[in-house]
Each structure stands twice: as C-alpha cells, then as structure tokens.
Short mmCIF file of C-alpha atoms in Angstrom, two decimals:
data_model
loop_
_atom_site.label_atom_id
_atom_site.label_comp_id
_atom_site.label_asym_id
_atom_site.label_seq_id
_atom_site.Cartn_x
_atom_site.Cartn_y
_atom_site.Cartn_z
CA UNK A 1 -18.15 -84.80 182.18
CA UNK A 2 -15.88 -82.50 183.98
CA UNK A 3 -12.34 -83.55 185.59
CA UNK A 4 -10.73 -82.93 188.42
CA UNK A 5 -7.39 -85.00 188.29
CA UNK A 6 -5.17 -85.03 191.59
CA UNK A 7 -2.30 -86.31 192.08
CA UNK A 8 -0.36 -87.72 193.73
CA UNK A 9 -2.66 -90.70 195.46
CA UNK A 10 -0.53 -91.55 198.24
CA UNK A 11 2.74 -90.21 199.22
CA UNK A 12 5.11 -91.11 202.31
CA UNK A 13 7.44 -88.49 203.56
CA UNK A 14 9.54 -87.76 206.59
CA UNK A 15 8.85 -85.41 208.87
CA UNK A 16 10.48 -81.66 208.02
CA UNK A 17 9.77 -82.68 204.21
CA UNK A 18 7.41 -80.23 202.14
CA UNK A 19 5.11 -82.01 200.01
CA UNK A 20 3.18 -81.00 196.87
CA UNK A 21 -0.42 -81.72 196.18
CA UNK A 22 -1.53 -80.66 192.28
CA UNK A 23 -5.17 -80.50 191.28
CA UNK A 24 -5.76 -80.00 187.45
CA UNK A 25 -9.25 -79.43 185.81
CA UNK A 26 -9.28 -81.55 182.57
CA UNK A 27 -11.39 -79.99 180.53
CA UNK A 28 -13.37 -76.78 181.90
CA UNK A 29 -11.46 -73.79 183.22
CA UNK A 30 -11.67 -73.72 186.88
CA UNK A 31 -11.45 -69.84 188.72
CA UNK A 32 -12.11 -71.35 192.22
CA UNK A 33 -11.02 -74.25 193.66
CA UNK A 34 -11.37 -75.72 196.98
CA UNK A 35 -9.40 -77.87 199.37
CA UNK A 36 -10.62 -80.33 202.09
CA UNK A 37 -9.25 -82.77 204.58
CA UNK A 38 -10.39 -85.67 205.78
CA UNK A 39 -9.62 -87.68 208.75
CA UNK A 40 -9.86 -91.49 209.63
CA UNK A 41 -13.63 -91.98 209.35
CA UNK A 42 -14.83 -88.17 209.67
CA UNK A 43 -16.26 -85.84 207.01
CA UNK A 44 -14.62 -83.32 205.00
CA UNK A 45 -13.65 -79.80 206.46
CA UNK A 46 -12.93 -77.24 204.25
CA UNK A 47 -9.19 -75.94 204.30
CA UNK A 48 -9.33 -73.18 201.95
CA UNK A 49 -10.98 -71.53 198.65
CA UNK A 50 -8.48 -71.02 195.58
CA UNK A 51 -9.09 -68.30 193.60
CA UNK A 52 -6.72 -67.97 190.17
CA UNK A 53 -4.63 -64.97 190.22
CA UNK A 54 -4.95 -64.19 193.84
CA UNK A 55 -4.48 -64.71 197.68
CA UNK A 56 -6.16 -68.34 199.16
CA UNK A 57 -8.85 -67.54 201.57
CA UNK A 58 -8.06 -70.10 204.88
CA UNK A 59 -10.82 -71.05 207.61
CA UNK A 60 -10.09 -70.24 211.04
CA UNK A 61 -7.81 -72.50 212.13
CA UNK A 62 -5.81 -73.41 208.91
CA UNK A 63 -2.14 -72.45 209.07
CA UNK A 64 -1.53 -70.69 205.87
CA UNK A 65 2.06 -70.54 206.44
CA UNK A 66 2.19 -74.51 206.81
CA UNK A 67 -0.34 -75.15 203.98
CA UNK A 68 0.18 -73.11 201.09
CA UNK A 69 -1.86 -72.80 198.22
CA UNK A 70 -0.74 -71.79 194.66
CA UNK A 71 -3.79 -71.33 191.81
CA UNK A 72 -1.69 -70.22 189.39
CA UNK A 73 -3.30 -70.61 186.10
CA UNK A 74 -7.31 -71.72 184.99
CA UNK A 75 -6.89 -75.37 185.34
CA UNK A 76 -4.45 -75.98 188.09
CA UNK A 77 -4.33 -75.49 192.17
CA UNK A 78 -1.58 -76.86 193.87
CA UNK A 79 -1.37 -77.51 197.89
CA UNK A 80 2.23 -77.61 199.79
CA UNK A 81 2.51 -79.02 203.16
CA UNK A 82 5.63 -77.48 204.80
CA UNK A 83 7.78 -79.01 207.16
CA UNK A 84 5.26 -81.87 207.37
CA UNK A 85 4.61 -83.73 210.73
CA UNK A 86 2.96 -86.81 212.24
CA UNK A 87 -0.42 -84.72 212.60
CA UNK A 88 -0.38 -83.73 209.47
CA UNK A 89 -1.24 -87.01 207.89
CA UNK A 90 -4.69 -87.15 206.49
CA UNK A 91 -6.48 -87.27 203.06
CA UNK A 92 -6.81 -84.55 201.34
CA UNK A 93 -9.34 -83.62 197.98
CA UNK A 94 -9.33 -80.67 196.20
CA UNK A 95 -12.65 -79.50 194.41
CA UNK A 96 -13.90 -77.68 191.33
CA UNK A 97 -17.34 -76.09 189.98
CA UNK A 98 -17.13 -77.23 186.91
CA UNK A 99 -19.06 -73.74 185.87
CA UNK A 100 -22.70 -75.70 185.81
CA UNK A 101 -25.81 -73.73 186.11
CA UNK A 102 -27.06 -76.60 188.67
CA UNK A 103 -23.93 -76.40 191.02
CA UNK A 104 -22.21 -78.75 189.74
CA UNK A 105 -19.10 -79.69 192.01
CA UNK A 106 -16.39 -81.81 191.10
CA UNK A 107 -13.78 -83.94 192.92
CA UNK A 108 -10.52 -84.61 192.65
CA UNK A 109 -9.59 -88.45 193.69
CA UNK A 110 -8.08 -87.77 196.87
CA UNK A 111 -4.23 -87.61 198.60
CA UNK A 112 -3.83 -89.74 201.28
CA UNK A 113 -0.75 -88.21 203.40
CA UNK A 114 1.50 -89.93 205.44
CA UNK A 115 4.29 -88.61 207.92
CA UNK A 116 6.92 -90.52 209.60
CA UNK B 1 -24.42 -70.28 209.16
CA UNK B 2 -25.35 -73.14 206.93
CA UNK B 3 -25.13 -77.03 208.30
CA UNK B 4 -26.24 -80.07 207.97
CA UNK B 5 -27.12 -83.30 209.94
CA UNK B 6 -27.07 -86.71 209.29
CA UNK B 7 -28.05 -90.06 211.19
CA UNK B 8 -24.77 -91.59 212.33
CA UNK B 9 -23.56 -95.02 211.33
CA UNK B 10 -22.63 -97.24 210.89
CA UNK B 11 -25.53 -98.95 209.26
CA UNK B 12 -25.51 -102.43 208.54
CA UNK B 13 -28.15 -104.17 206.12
CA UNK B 14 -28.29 -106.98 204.38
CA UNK B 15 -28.73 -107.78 200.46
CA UNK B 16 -31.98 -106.32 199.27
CA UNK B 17 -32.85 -104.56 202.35
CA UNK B 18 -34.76 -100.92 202.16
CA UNK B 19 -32.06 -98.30 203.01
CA UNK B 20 -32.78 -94.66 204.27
CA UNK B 21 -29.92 -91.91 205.81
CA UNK B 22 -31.89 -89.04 207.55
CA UNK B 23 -30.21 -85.76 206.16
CA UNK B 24 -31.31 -82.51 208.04
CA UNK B 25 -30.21 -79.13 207.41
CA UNK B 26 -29.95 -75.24 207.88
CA UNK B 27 -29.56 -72.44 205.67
CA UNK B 28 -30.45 -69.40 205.15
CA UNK B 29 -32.17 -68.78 201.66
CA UNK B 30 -32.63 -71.70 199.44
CA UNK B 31 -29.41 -74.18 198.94
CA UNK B 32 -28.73 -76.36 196.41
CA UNK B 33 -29.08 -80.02 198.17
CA UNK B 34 -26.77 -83.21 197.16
CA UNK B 35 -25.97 -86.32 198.27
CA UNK B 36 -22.18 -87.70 197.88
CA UNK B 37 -20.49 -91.23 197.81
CA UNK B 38 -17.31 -92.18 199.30
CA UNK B 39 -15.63 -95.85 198.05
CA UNK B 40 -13.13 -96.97 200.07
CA UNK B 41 -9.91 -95.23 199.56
CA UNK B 42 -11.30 -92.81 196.80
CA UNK B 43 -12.48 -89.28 196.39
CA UNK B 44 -16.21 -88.04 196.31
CA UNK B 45 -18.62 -88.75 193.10
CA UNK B 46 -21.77 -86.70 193.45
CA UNK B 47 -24.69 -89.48 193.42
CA UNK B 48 -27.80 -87.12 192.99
CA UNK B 49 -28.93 -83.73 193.78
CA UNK B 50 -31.86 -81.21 193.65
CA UNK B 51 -31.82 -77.24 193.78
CA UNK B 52 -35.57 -76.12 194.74
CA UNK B 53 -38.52 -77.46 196.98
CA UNK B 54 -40.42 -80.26 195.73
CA UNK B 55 -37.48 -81.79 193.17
CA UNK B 56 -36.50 -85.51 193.95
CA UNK B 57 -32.90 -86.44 193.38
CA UNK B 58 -32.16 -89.66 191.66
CA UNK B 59 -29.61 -91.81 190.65
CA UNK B 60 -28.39 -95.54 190.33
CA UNK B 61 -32.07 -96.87 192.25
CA UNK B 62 -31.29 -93.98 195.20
CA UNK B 63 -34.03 -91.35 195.88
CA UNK B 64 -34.15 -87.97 197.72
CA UNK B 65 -36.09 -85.48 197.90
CA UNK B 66 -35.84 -81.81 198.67
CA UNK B 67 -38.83 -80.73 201.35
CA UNK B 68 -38.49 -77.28 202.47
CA UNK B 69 -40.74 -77.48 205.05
CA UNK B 70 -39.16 -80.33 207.42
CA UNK B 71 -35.95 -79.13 205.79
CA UNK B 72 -35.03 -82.66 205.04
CA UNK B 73 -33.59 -84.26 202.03
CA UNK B 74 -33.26 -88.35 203.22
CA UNK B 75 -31.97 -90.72 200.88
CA UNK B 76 -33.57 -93.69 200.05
CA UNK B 77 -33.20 -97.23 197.83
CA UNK B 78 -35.59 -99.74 197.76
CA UNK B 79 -33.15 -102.39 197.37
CA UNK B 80 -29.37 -102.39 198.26
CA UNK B 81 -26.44 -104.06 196.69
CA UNK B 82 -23.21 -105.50 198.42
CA UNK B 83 -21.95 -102.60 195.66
CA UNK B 84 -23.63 -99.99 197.39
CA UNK B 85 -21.17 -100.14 200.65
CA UNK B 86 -19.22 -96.69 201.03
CA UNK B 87 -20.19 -93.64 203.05
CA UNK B 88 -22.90 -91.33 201.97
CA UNK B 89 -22.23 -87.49 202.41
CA UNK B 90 -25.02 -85.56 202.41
CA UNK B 91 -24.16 -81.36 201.50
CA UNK B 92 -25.45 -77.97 200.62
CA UNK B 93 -24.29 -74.92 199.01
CA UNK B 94 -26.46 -71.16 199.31
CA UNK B 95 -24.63 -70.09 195.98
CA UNK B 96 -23.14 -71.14 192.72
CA UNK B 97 -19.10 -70.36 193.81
CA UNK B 98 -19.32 -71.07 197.28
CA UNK B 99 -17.88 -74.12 198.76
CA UNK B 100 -19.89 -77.29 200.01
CA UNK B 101 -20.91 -77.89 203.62
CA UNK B 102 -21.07 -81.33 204.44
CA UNK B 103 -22.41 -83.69 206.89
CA UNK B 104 -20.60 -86.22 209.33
CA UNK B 105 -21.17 -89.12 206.66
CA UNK B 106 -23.03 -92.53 207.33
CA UNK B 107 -21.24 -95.53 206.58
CA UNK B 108 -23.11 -97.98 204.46
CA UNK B 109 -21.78 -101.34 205.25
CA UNK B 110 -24.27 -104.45 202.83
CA UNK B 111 -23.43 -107.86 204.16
CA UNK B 112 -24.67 -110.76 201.17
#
C-alpha cells in the first residue's frame, strides 16, 4: 500500500537551532501534502497544506516565517522549524492522499520535537 | 465549517469487554467518514472507513457505520484485546484533496 516515510523520529535540539522535518511518498506521487501537530494527549491540528511547485497554504495562527514548508518535487515535503523554542516541542506528522478514489489518506510515522 | 465530536476518555475496559466511541459530526454535503488509530509513540494508521449513507466500516473485529440521519458514525468491537489500547481518532473530509478534520481522540486503555 502507499508510503509515507518521515523522518527523523525524534530529534533534540537547542533552542535558536532550525530543524528539518522530511516527508517522502514511497511509491505514489504525492501533489498535496499536509502537516499536523500534535500535543501531549490532544488531537491533531492541521498546520498547513503542501502543494508541489508552489506557496504552502498556513491556518490562522501558524507562523509561516517560523515553520517553513518546502514541496519541492512529487514525492517529498519537507518542514523547517526556525529558531526553535521550548513551545515549539510537539509531534509532528505529515500526510499524503495517496491519489485513491475512496480518500485514501496516508501517514507519515510521526516527529516528536524536543527543545531545550 | 466541518467538525467532529467524540466521547472523551479515557475509557477503561477490561479483556473481552464490548467497546463503543460515540463519533458525531458536521458537514456540509456528504464527507467521507474514517476512523484512525494512534499506538503509543507512533503516527496514524487508518483502521476503517465509509464514504456514503448506509456503508459500515470494518476492520480487525471494529465496526462503524455511516448514518446520515443522526449524523453519527460510532465505532464498535464486540470483544477487545489488551492489543487494542491506543487512541481512536475519528475524521472527515467533504472532498478528495482536502485535508482531514479530526476529533479530540478517545483513549482506549484494555486492562487483562
């Protein structure tokens, strides 16, 4: 089935670090890709959509200058944290339709971000 | 817009018990309906879904079923495992390229 691979799983950084979040679809071409993050025990908010070959679309709220997204080619998104902080830690998942007539969405594994 | 509600957790059973998370929602049209798990520490894996009135979801011994008019989709298993312990996301989508809305999440904790 389709593949979202993430990576990486976990990753420590200090605070006024950037960090680097990649998303690749395996083996279906993905045009839009989404990002979501998760905190201690809540559900998922969405971030921002990735479309390939153009501008991110954030939710209200999202800093795009602090989270930028890159969805440079078919089968990879990528998601920088700049100048991370405390606050910043979370998990974050990207996601994928995999191009399924039945809306089929798939998930990447999930970065779990932490600041210090 | 679109949302969706689900019962809170956590919910505790024991080995074998009957299981059901309530899973409300609005929308406007007619969404595509899903149910998600969450293991400990991991991403999501979609456990079952349905995309018109009337279809039932399944998956693994889990049930739901997509009823328009109470606009409800609850998931159910007769009989759950200590395996079954994550959270349960329950989600919808209006249209093929748009992204999921999800609910709060239950916790699902199954003590032997």
């Amino acid at each position: 089935g389709a593949v979202v691979s993430q990576h990486p799983s976990w990753v420590i950084c200090k605070s006024g670090t950037s960090v680097k979040i990649e998303c690749r679809s395996l083996d279906f071409q993905a045009t839009t890709m989404f990002w979501y993050r998760q905190f201690p025990k809540q559900s998922l908010m969405l971030m921002a959509t990735s479309n390939e070959g153009s501008k991110a679309t954030y939710e209200q709220g999202v800093e795009k200058d602090k989270f930028l997204i890159n969805h440079a080619s078919l089968t990879l998104s990528t998601l920088t944290v700049t100048s991370a902080h405390p606050e910043d830690s979370s998990f974050y998942i990207c996601s994928a339709r995999a191009g399924l007539g039945d809306y089929g969405y798939t998930f990447g594994s999930g970065t779990r971000l932490t600041v210090v | 817009g679109n949302s969706v509600t689900q019962m809170e957790g956590p919910v505790t059973l024991s080995e074998e018990a009957f299981l059901t998370i309530n899973c409300t929602y609005t929308a406007t049209g007619y969404p595509s309906l899903f149910w998600y798990v969450q293991y400990p520490g991991e991403g999501l894996q979609l456990l079952l879904k349905a995309t018109k009135a009337d279809d039932k979801g399944s998956n693994k011994g889990f049930e739901a079923t997509y009823r328009k008019e109470t606009t409800s989709f609850h998931l159910e298993k007769g009989s759950v495992q200590v395996s079954d312990s994550a959270v349960y996301f329950c989600a919808l989508t209006s249209s093929g390229n748009t992204p999921l809305v999800f609910g709060k999440g239950t916790r699902l904790s199954v003590i032997a």
